[in-house]
mmCIF file of C-alpha atoms in Angstrom:
data_model
loop_
_atom_site.group_PDB
_atom_site.id
_atom_site.type_symbol
_atom_site.label_atom_id
_atom_site.label_comp_id
_atom_site.label_asym_id
_atom_site.label_seq_id
_atom_site.Cartn_x
_atom_site.Cartn_y
_atom_site.Cartn_z
ATOM 1 C CA UNK B 1 -0.378 -0.358 -0.023
ATOM 2 C CA UNK B 2 1.198 3.427 -1.143
ATOM 3 C CA UNK B 3 -1.479 5.917 -0.017
ATOM 4 C CA UNK B 4 -3.825 6.353 2.391
ATOM 5 C CA UNK B 5 -7.061 6.014 -0.110
ATOM 6 C CA UNK B 6 -5.387 3.039 -0.888
ATOM 7 C CA UNK B 7 -5.130 2.084 3.267
ATOM 8 C CA UNK B 8 -8.653 2.379 3.804
ATOM 9 C CA UNK B 9 -9.639 0.464 0.494
ATOM 10 C CA UNK B 10 -8.520 -2.373 1.990
ATOM 11 C CA UNK B 11 -9.316 -2.527 5.678
ATOM 12 C CA UNK B 12 -12.908 -1.179 4.363
ATOM 13 C CA UNK B 13 -12.740 -4.405 2.190
ATOM 14 C CA UNK B 14 -10.922 -7.039 4.037
ATOM 15 C CA UNK B 15 -10.726 -6.108 7.429
ATOM 16 C CA UNK B 16 -7.612 -6.970 8.103
ATOM 17 C CA UNK B 17 -3.654 -5.942 7.531
ATOM 18 C CA UNK B 18 -2.307 -9.268 8.476
ATOM 19 C CA UNK B 19 0.749 -9.590 5.517
ATOM 20 C CA UNK B 20 0.577 -6.796 3.887
ATOM 21 C CA UNK B 21 3.115 -4.090 3.346
ATOM 22 C CA UNK B 22 2.486 -0.121 3.942
ATOM 23 C CA UNK B 23 4.924 2.051 2.482
ATOM 24 C CA UNK B 24 5.254 6.166 3.568
ATOM 25 C CA UNK B 25 1.735 6.596 4.203
ATOM 26 C CA UNK B 26 0.977 8.946 7.351
ATOM 27 C CA UNK B 27 -1.264 6.807 9.337
ATOM 28 C CA UNK B 28 -1.847 8.924 12.578
ATOM 29 C CA UNK B 29 -5.412 9.354 11.936
ATOM 30 C CA UNK B 30 -6.204 6.011 11.169
ATOM 31 C CA UNK B 31 -5.193 4.971 15.447
ATOM 32 C CA UNK B 32 -8.900 3.172 15.329
ATOM 33 C CA UNK B 33 -8.145 1.057 12.265
ATOM 34 C CA UNK B 34 -4.371 0.163 13.432
ATOM 35 C CA UNK B 35 -6.023 -1.122 16.877
ATOM 36 C CA UNK B 36 -8.673 -2.797 15.645
ATOM 37 C CA UNK B 37 -6.974 -4.812 12.434
ATOM 38 C CA UNK B 38 -4.870 -7.705 12.609
ATOM 39 C CA UNK B 39 -1.439 -6.781 11.659
ATOM 40 C CA UNK B 40 0.173 -10.558 12.225
ATOM 41 C CA UNK B 41 3.065 -10.472 9.387
ATOM 42 C CA UNK B 42 2.482 -7.018 8.493
ATOM 43 C CA UNK B 43 5.293 -4.446 8.005
ATOM 44 C CA UNK B 44 4.887 -0.810 7.786
ATOM 45 C CA UNK B 45 7.625 1.260 6.180
ATOM 46 C CA UNK B 46 8.178 4.786 7.306
ATOM 47 C CA UNK B 47 4.554 5.394 8.066
ATOM 48 C CA UNK B 48 3.905 7.826 10.991
ATOM 49 C CA UNK B 49 1.652 7.215 13.808
ATOM 50 C CA UNK B 50 0.206 7.649 17.046
ATOM 51 C CA UNK B 51 2.940 5.935 19.128
ATOM 52 C CA UNK B 52 0.270 3.798 20.983
ATOM 53 C CA UNK B 53 -1.132 2.575 17.801
ATOM 54 C CA UNK B 54 2.704 1.836 16.607
ATOM 55 C CA UNK B 55 2.954 -0.211 20.281
ATOM 56 C CA UNK B 56 0.058 -2.294 19.587
ATOM 57 C CA UNK B 57 1.114 -3.320 16.352
ATOM 58 C CA UNK B 58 4.212 -4.369 16.687
ATOM 59 C CA UNK B 59 3.095 -6.662 19.799
ATOM 60 C CA UNK B 60 0.770 -8.018 17.209
ATOM 61 C CA UNK B 61 3.604 -9.069 15.265
ATOM 62 C CA UNK B 62 4.079 -6.477 12.703
ATOM 63 C CA UNK B 63 7.564 -5.170 11.814
ATOM 64 C CA UNK B 64 7.528 -1.096 12.260
ATOM 65 C CA UNK B 65 10.457 0.742 10.449
ATOM 66 C CA UNK B 66 9.559 3.900 12.109
ATOM 67 C CA UNK B 67 10.286 7.491 9.858
ATOM 68 C CA UNK B 68 13.551 9.044 10.765
ATOM 69 C CA UNK B 69 13.872 12.135 11.552
ATOM 70 C CA UNK B 70 15.899 15.063 10.380
ATOM 71 C CA UNK B 71 16.942 13.482 6.695
ATOM 72 C CA UNK B 72 16.339 15.833 3.931
ATOM 73 C CA UNK B 73 14.830 13.172 2.164
ATOM 74 C CA UNK B 74 12.551 9.685 2.393
ATOM 75 C CA UNK B 75 14.272 6.637 2.499
ATOM 76 C CA UNK B 76 10.681 4.566 2.335
ATOM 77 C CA UNK B 77 9.151 6.815 -0.481
ATOM 78 C CA UNK B 78 6.325 4.740 -2.897
ATOM 79 C CA UNK B 79 6.881 7.327 -5.527
ATOM 80 C CA UNK B 80 9.285 8.860 -7.687
ATOM 81 C CA UNK B 81 10.333 12.267 -7.306
ATOM 82 C CA UNK B 82 8.661 15.329 -9.255
ATOM 83 C CA UNK B 83 10.703 18.595 -10.426
ATOM 84 C CA UNK B 84 8.509 20.227 -8.129
ATOM 85 C CA UNK B 85 9.411 18.020 -5.141
ATOM 86 C CA UNK B 86 13.419 18.147 -5.952
ATOM 87 C CA UNK B 87 13.395 21.939 -6.662
ATOM 88 C CA UNK B 88 11.170 23.364 -3.574
ATOM 89 C CA UNK B 89 12.270 26.486 -2.272
ATOM 90 C CA UNK B 90 14.184 27.347 -5.461
ATOM 91 C CA UNK B 91 13.342 30.781 -4.733
ATOM 92 C CA UNK B 92 15.933 30.757 -1.748
ATOM 93 C CA UNK B 93 18.180 29.641 -4.297
ATOM 94 C CA UNK B 94 19.212 26.428 -5.255
ATOM 95 C CA UNK B 95 21.286 25.467 -1.728
ATOM 96 C CA UNK B 96 18.015 25.636 -0.136
ATOM 97 C CA UNK B 97 16.353 22.969 -2.312
ATOM 98 C CA UNK B 98 15.752 19.045 -1.269
ATOM 99 C CA UNK B 99 18.480 18.063 -4.295
ATOM 100 C CA UNK B 100 20.871 20.283 -2.453
ATOM 101 C CA UNK B 101 20.493 19.188 0.728
ATOM 102 C CA UNK B 102 20.132 15.533 -0.237
ATOM 103 C CA UNK B 103 23.860 15.539 -1.801
ATOM 104 C CA UNK B 104 25.374 17.650 1.142
ATOM 105 C CA UNK B 105 23.385 15.003 3.138
ATOM 106 C CA UNK B 106 25.308 12.385 1.191
ATOM 107 C CA UNK B 107 28.532 14.095 1.196
ATOM 108 C CA UNK B 108 28.800 14.413 5.110
ATOM 109 C CA UNK B 109 27.820 10.565 5.486
ATOM 110 C CA UNK B 110 29.555 9.244 2.845
ATOM 111 C CA UNK B 111 33.076 10.931 4.848
ATOM 112 C CA UNK B 112 32.261 9.611 7.801
ATOM 113 C CA UNK B 113 31.866 6.219 7.261
ATOM 114 C CA UNK B 114 28.404 5.802 8.734
ATOM 115 C CA UNK B 115 26.649 2.229 8.535
ATOM 116 C CA UNK B 116 23.617 3.156 9.723
ATOM 117 C CA UNK B 117 23.831 5.786 6.564
ATOM 118 C CA UNK B 118 24.769 3.122 4.280
ATOM 119 C CA UNK B 119 21.556 1.693 4.964
ATOM 120 C CA UNK B 120 19.307 4.691 4.712
ATOM 121 C CA UNK B 121 21.149 4.921 0.770
ATOM 122 C CA UNK B 122 19.913 1.037 0.187
ATOM 123 C CA UNK B 123 16.756 1.590 1.508
ATOM 124 C CA UNK B 124 15.873 4.499 -0.520
ATOM 125 C CA UNK B 125 17.598 2.930 -3.756
ATOM 126 C CA UNK B 126 15.887 0.225 -3.753
ATOM 127 C CA UNK B 127 12.182 1.852 -3.144
ATOM 128 C CA UNK B 128 12.900 3.833 -5.916
ATOM 129 C CA UNK B 129 13.809 1.396 -7.819
ATOM 130 C CA UNK B 130 10.592 -0.239 -6.792
ATOM 131 C CA UNK B 131 8.832 2.732 -7.837
ATOM 132 C CA UNK B 132 10.137 3.300 -11.233
ATOM 133 C CA UNK B 133 9.283 -0.821 -12.105
ATOM 134 C CA UNK B 134 5.587 0.252 -11.818
ATOM 135 C CA UNK B 135 5.662 3.544 -13.994
ATOM 136 C CA UNK B 136 7.043 1.642 -16.405
ATOM 137 C CA UNK B 137 5.506 -1.710 -16.532
ATOM 138 C CA UNK B 138 4.024 -2.460 -20.175
ATOM 139 C CA UNK B 139 5.736 0.493 -21.639
ATOM 140 C CA UNK B 140 7.866 0.904 -24.428
ATOM 141 C CA UNK B 141 11.314 2.846 -23.444
ATOM 142 C CA UNK B 142 13.517 4.186 -25.384
ATOM 143 C CA UNK B 143 17.089 5.640 -23.136
ATOM 144 C CA UNK B 144 18.457 8.532 -24.316
ATOM 145 C CA UNK B 145 22.227 8.821 -23.165
ATOM 146 C CA UNK B 146 24.863 11.798 -24.272
ATOM 147 C CA UNK B 147 26.897 14.759 -22.464
ATOM 148 C CA UNK B 148 25.756 16.829 -19.846
ATOM 149 C CA UNK B 149 27.922 19.251 -21.184
ATOM 150 C CA UNK B 150 25.670 19.719 -24.777
ATOM 151 C CA UNK B 151 25.057 23.852 -24.066
ATOM 152 C CA UNK B 152 21.470 25.529 -24.432
ATOM 153 C CA UNK B 153 21.395 27.142 -27.433
ATOM 154 C CA UNK B 154 23.494 25.300 -29.750
ATOM 155 C CA UNK B 155 22.839 22.784 -32.732
ATOM 156 C CA UNK B 156 23.442 19.512 -31.010
ATOM 157 C CA UNK B 157 20.834 20.189 -28.136
ATOM 158 C CA UNK B 158 18.094 21.513 -30.403
ATOM 159 C CA UNK B 159 18.477 18.195 -32.526
ATOM 160 C CA UNK B 160 18.483 15.917 -28.856
ATOM 161 C CA UNK B 161 15.481 18.296 -27.856
ATOM 162 C CA UNK B 162 13.734 17.524 -31.452
ATOM 163 C CA UNK B 163 14.977 13.637 -31.285
ATOM 164 C CA UNK B 164 12.971 13.714 -27.647
ATOM 165 C CA UNK B 165 9.636 15.473 -28.923
ATOM 166 C CA UNK B 166 9.873 12.198 -32.452
ATOM 167 C CA UNK B 167 9.832 9.504 -30.483
ATOM 168 C CA UNK B 168 8.007 10.558 -27.783
ATOM 169 C CA UNK B 169 4.971 11.459 -30.495
ATOM 170 C CA UNK B 170 5.929 7.776 -31.787
ATOM 171 C CA UNK B 171 4.193 6.263 -28.579
ATOM 172 C CA UNK B 172 7.611 5.567 -26.814
ATOM 173 C CA UNK B 173 8.332 6.409 -23.066
ATOM 174 C CA UNK B 174 12.219 8.170 -23.380
ATOM 175 C CA UNK B 175 14.042 7.871 -20.615
ATOM 176 C CA UNK B 176 17.692 9.694 -19.650
ATOM 177 C CA UNK B 177 20.009 10.023 -17.089
ATOM 178 C CA UNK B 178 17.879 13.484 -16.311
ATOM 179 C CA UNK B 179 20.409 15.891 -15.630
ATOM 180 C CA UNK B 180 21.786 18.861 -17.821
ATOM 181 C CA UNK B 181 23.244 19.296 -21.761
ATOM 182 C CA UNK B 182 21.812 16.347 -23.970
ATOM 183 C CA UNK B 183 19.927 14.647 -21.292
ATOM 184 C CA UNK B 184 18.154 17.907 -20.320
ATOM 185 C CA UNK B 185 17.623 18.371 -24.209
ATOM 186 C CA UNK B 186 15.741 14.809 -25.022
ATOM 187 C CA UNK B 187 13.282 15.092 -21.638
ATOM 188 C CA UNK B 188 12.828 18.804 -23.059
ATOM 189 C CA UNK B 189 11.465 17.176 -26.335
ATOM 190 C CA UNK B 190 9.452 14.689 -24.570
ATOM 191 C CA UNK B 191 8.083 17.640 -22.842
ATOM 192 C CA UNK B 192 6.664 19.489 -26.079
ATOM 193 C CA UNK B 193 5.476 16.142 -27.987
ATOM 194 C CA UNK B 194 1.892 17.733 -27.060
ATOM 195 C CA UNK B 195 1.946 21.325 -28.594
ATOM 196 C CA UNK B 196 2.968 22.432 -31.723
ATOM 197 C CA UNK B 197 6.100 22.581 -33.478
ATOM 198 C CA UNK B 198 6.463 26.099 -32.672
ATOM 199 C CA UNK B 199 6.035 25.813 -29.116
ATOM 200 C CA UNK B 200 9.870 23.777 -28.869
ATOM 201 C CA UNK B 201 11.315 26.720 -30.987
ATOM 202 C CA UNK B 202 10.452 29.400 -28.733
ATOM 203 C CA UNK B 203 11.615 27.182 -25.621
ATOM 204 C CA UNK B 204 14.770 26.815 -26.699
ATOM 205 C CA UNK B 205 14.821 30.687 -27.553
ATOM 206 C CA UNK B 206 14.163 31.335 -23.797
ATOM 207 C CA UNK B 207 17.036 28.418 -22.206
ATOM 208 C CA UNK B 208 19.419 29.749 -24.477
ATOM 209 C CA UNK B 209 19.314 32.209 -22.462
ATOM 210 C CA UNK B 210 20.977 30.797 -19.110
ATOM 211 C CA UNK B 211 23.356 28.157 -21.867
ATOM 212 C CA UNK B 212 24.577 26.270 -18.713
ATOM 213 C CA UNK B 213 23.913 25.194 -15.293
ATOM 214 C CA UNK B 214 27.514 27.083 -14.060
ATOM 215 C CA UNK B 215 27.714 29.033 -12.887
ATOM 216 C CA UNK B 216 24.076 28.868 -11.220
ATOM 217 C CA UNK B 217 22.212 26.497 -11.395
ATOM 218 C CA UNK B 218 19.352 28.162 -9.795
ATOM 219 C CA UNK B 219 19.292 30.294 -12.697
ATOM 220 C CA UNK B 220 19.512 27.415 -15.276
ATOM 221 C CA UNK B 221 16.568 25.673 -13.154
ATOM 222 C CA UNK B 222 14.347 29.051 -13.223
ATOM 223 C CA UNK B 223 14.431 28.764 -16.701
ATOM 224 C CA UNK B 224 13.235 25.798 -17.108
ATOM 225 C CA UNK B 225 10.537 26.273 -14.436
ATOM 226 C CA UNK B 226 9.484 29.652 -17.167
ATOM 227 C CA UNK B 227 9.055 27.563 -19.750
ATOM 228 C CA UNK B 228 6.980 24.846 -17.976
ATOM 229 C CA UNK B 229 4.646 27.904 -16.550
ATOM 230 C CA UNK B 230 4.292 29.028 -20.037
ATOM 231 C CA UNK B 231 3.727 25.795 -21.559
ATOM 232 C CA UNK B 232 2.492 23.507 -18.791
ATOM 233 C CA UNK B 233 0.787 19.882 -18.811
ATOM 234 C CA UNK B 234 3.771 18.716 -20.885
ATOM 235 C CA UNK B 235 4.536 15.096 -22.153
ATOM 236 C CA UNK B 236 5.863 13.158 -19.490
ATOM 237 C CA UNK B 237 9.253 11.312 -19.658
ATOM 238 C CA UNK B 238 11.753 9.920 -17.487
ATOM 239 C CA UNK B 239 15.155 10.882 -15.399
ATOM 240 C CA UNK B 240 16.946 8.659 -13.877
ATOM 241 C CA UNK B 241 19.854 10.984 -12.196
ATOM 242 C CA UNK B 242 22.655 10.266 -9.037
ATOM 243 C CA UNK B 243 23.708 12.237 -6.612
ATOM 244 C CA UNK B 244 26.780 10.486 -6.561
ATOM 245 C CA UNK B 245 27.483 12.998 -9.764
ATOM 246 C CA UNK B 246 26.496 16.031 -7.273
ATOM 247 C CA UNK B 247 28.031 18.494 -9.815
ATOM 248 C CA UNK B 248 24.715 17.593 -12.370
ATOM 249 C CA UNK B 249 21.555 18.921 -11.178
ATOM 250 C CA UNK B 250 18.338 16.911 -12.207
ATOM 251 C CA UNK B 251 16.451 18.489 -15.265
ATOM 252 C CA UNK B 252 13.132 19.883 -14.698
ATOM 253 C CA UNK B 253 11.409 18.220 -17.974
ATOM 254 C CA UNK B 254 11.223 15.007 -16.678
ATOM 255 C CA UNK B 255 7.988 14.487 -15.150
ATOM 256 C CA UNK B 256 9.447 11.623 -13.187
ATOM 257 C CA UNK B 257 12.445 11.660 -11.555
ATOM 258 C CA UNK B 258 14.172 8.373 -10.237
ATOM 259 C CA UNK B 259 17.146 9.794 -8.025
ATOM 260 C CA UNK B 260 19.640 7.522 -6.616
ATOM 261 C CA UNK B 261 22.807 7.579 -4.301
ATOM 262 C CA UNK B 262 24.343 4.531 -6.009
ATOM 263 C CA UNK B 263 25.279 5.397 -9.926
ATOM 264 C CA UNK B 264 26.371 1.735 -10.139
ATOM 265 C CA UNK B 265 22.200 0.693 -9.279
ATOM 266 C CA UNK B 266 21.402 4.033 -11.558
ATOM 267 C CA UNK B 267 23.079 3.005 -14.844
ATOM 268 C CA UNK B 268 22.042 -0.259 -14.942
ATOM 269 C CA UNK B 269 18.505 0.428 -13.464
ATOM 270 C CA UNK B 270 18.168 2.734 -16.727
ATOM 271 C CA UNK B 271 19.806 0.611 -19.893
ATOM 272 C CA UNK B 272 18.130 -2.569 -18.311
ATOM 273 C CA UNK B 273 14.564 -0.710 -18.707
ATOM 274 C CA UNK B 274 15.035 0.940 -22.046
ATOM 275 C CA UNK B 275 13.957 -2.329 -23.571
ATOM 276 C CA UNK B 276 12.737 -0.454 -26.794
ATOM 277 C CA UNK B 277 16.554 0.235 -27.194
ATOM 278 C CA UNK B 278 18.667 2.935 -26.738
ATOM 279 C CA UNK B 279 20.165 6.164 -28.397
ATOM 280 C CA UNK B 280 23.492 7.366 -27.843
ATOM 281 C CA UNK B 281 24.488 11.217 -28.554
ATOM 282 C CA UNK B 282 28.174 12.078 -28.362
ATOM 283 C CA UNK B 283 29.373 12.428 -24.829
ATOM 284 C CA UNK B 284 32.693 11.534 -22.792
ATOM 285 C CA UNK B 285 33.840 9.143 -20.430
ATOM 286 C CA UNK B 286 30.146 8.435 -18.505
ATOM 287 C CA UNK B 287 28.352 7.911 -21.957
ATOM 288 C CA UNK B 288 31.291 5.742 -23.177
ATOM 289 C CA UNK B 289 30.741 3.639 -19.705
ATOM 290 C CA UNK B 290 27.123 3.234 -20.671
ATOM 291 C CA UNK B 291 28.063 2.024 -24.257
ATOM 292 C CA UNK B 292 29.458 -1.077 -23.013
ATOM 293 C CA UNK B 293 27.152 -1.331 -20.019
ATOM 294 C CA UNK B 294 24.436 -2.016 -22.608
ATOM 295 C CA UNK B 295 26.657 -4.425 -24.923
ATOM 296 C CA UNK B 296 27.436 -6.608 -21.910
ATOM 297 C CA UNK B 297 24.072 -8.209 -21.595
ATOM 298 C CA UNK B 298 23.271 -7.759 -25.586
ATOM 299 C CA UNK B 299 26.395 -9.951 -25.884
ATOM 300 C CA UNK B 300 25.391 -12.637 -23.574
ATOM 301 C CA UNK B 301 21.337 -12.245 -23.897
ATOM 302 C CA UNK B 302 21.346 -12.131 -20.250
ATOM 303 C CA UNK B 303 18.477 -10.423 -20.761
ATOM 304 C CA UNK B 304 16.569 -11.461 -23.359
ATOM 305 C CA UNK B 305 16.966 -10.975 -27.052
ATOM 306 C CA UNK B 306 19.654 -7.890 -27.892
ATOM 307 C CA UNK B 307 17.631 -4.646 -27.424
ATOM 308 C CA UNK B 308 18.434 -2.511 -29.886
ATOM 309 C CA UNK B 309 21.594 0.469 -30.010
ATOM 310 C CA UNK B 310 22.316 3.741 -31.979
ATOM 311 C CA UNK B 311 25.277 5.569 -31.960
ATOM 312 C CA UNK B 312 25.174 9.028 -33.251
ATOM 313 C CA UNK B 313 27.714 10.931 -34.982
ATOM 314 C CA UNK B 314 30.316 8.899 -36.914
ATOM 315 C CA UNK B 315 33.534 11.225 -36.559
ATOM 316 C CA UNK B 316 33.251 11.170 -32.669
ATOM 317 C CA UNK B 317 32.320 7.423 -32.320
ATOM 318 C CA UNK B 318 35.285 6.186 -35.022
ATOM 319 C CA UNK B 319 37.946 9.043 -34.566
ATOM 320 C CA UNK B 320 37.146 11.197 -31.089
ATOM 321 C CA UNK B 321 36.109 8.238 -28.624
ATOM 322 C CA UNK B 322 36.529 5.329 -31.031
ATOM 323 C CA UNK B 323 34.119 2.790 -29.685
ATOM 324 C CA UNK B 324 32.008 2.043 -32.927
ATOM 325 C CA UNK B 325 34.778 -0.643 -33.853
ATOM 326 C CA UNK B 326 35.106 -2.096 -31.014
ATOM 327 C CA UNK B 327 31.306 -2.781 -30.501
ATOM 328 C CA UNK B 328 31.215 -3.892 -34.088
ATOM 329 C CA UNK B 329 33.807 -6.172 -33.724
ATOM 330 C CA UNK B 330 32.200 -7.543 -30.617
ATOM 331 C CA UNK B 331 28.960 -7.766 -32.016
ATOM 332 C CA UNK B 332 30.150 -9.738 -35.116
ATOM 333 C CA UNK B 333 28.411 -12.967 -35.832
ATOM 334 C CA UNK B 334 25.988 -12.313 -32.760
ATOM 335 C CA UNK B 335 22.306 -11.606 -32.062
ATOM 336 C CA UNK B 336 23.257 -8.427 -31.382
ATOM 337 C CA UNK B 337 24.648 -7.769 -34.423
ATOM 338 C CA UNK B 338 21.731 -6.503 -36.707
ATOM 339 C CA UNK B 339 20.814 -4.402 -33.509
ATOM 340 C CA UNK B 340 23.263 -1.810 -33.606
ATOM 341 C CA UNK B 341 23.976 1.291 -36.237
ATOM 342 C CA UNK B 342 26.149 4.261 -36.816
ATOM 343 C CA UNK B 343 24.291 7.327 -38.261
ATOM 344 C CA UNK B 344 26.441 10.172 -38.805
ATOM 345 C CA UNK B 345 23.088 12.897 -37.964
ATOM 346 C CA UNK B 346 21.099 13.230 -35.266
ATOM 347 C CA UNK B 347 18.212 13.050 -37.041
ATOM 348 C CA UNK B 348 18.571 9.307 -38.767
ATOM 349 C CA UNK B 349 18.581 7.654 -35.276
ATOM 350 C CA UNK B 350 14.271 7.236 -34.958
ATOM 351 C CA UNK B 351 14.729 5.193 -38.592
ATOM 352 C CA UNK B 352 17.806 3.482 -37.474
ATOM 353 C CA UNK B 353 16.158 2.875 -34.014
ATOM 354 C CA UNK B 354 13.412 1.186 -35.912
ATOM 355 C CA UNK B 355 15.549 -0.936 -38.305
ATOM 356 C CA UNK B 356 17.594 -1.954 -35.761
ATOM 357 C CA UNK B 357 14.209 -3.067 -33.478
ATOM 358 C CA UNK B 358 14.013 -6.114 -36.014
#
């Protein structure tokens, strides 16, 4: 159970909570129900409740993981983050937002080596993975990977945004690493998908006034929220960032943000859920890592049939960072060979993705 409405519905229908799991639901107003219901084998994860009710359900055989005071995040959360949640208090500057405060907590506890803090991070990340799985169940997810350095106001940024828009209009769920640069552009494109084509052109002009998240994350984020306010109710997409890279703030165009503390869990989760394939835009070490993180299960078919991989920009992936020759050699003679493609221009990516999908 992840909401009060669900809690009330189950109690009303069955009169018992035995062996149920209740996750991050405020039960302070449900003391009578907790005292009356059978809670044998139930588990309550981060659910505020009256102390007397908590004592009673424990005595009746329930396991209660209490809320942890003083944290800038909820380790038991039942849902993904929204841009408004991560950027709450942005009017006071980025440093006051829950996103920045969570990163500060991470840095402090990581340095302390506190085993309790590492346990909380693990619980949080597992809860985020659970919420992400619920969100993408039955969806055709396409990953768009690329570097954070791609600046607003540039032709590559506009191209990545148009790519995200085309993929979303084709009925795919766009998922990115959730940060700035190419990632923001693809999420922006998905956000723009329901509007006419002129909306994206206008939004790009607004964003170009603050080209980068440096030197001011505050100004960068505010310009994104300006776009959201001018064109509300945009299309939904997913961002999967990490506090491990604290210098990369999450972008505000992903409707659903699965933010992790552990980058390895985040990377694998992003690629594993991209069941409709991945488009790799030019990037540096992080994008290069993602190419071969994706190639490995395709090579061994450990996740089943290989999924499409499309690398964009021949010069970049054959000369600047020659990942393509290695990838194509690795794929030779295997099922994944027909599922990889290299294209010169970003406009070619959607068609290449379709062909590689078989």
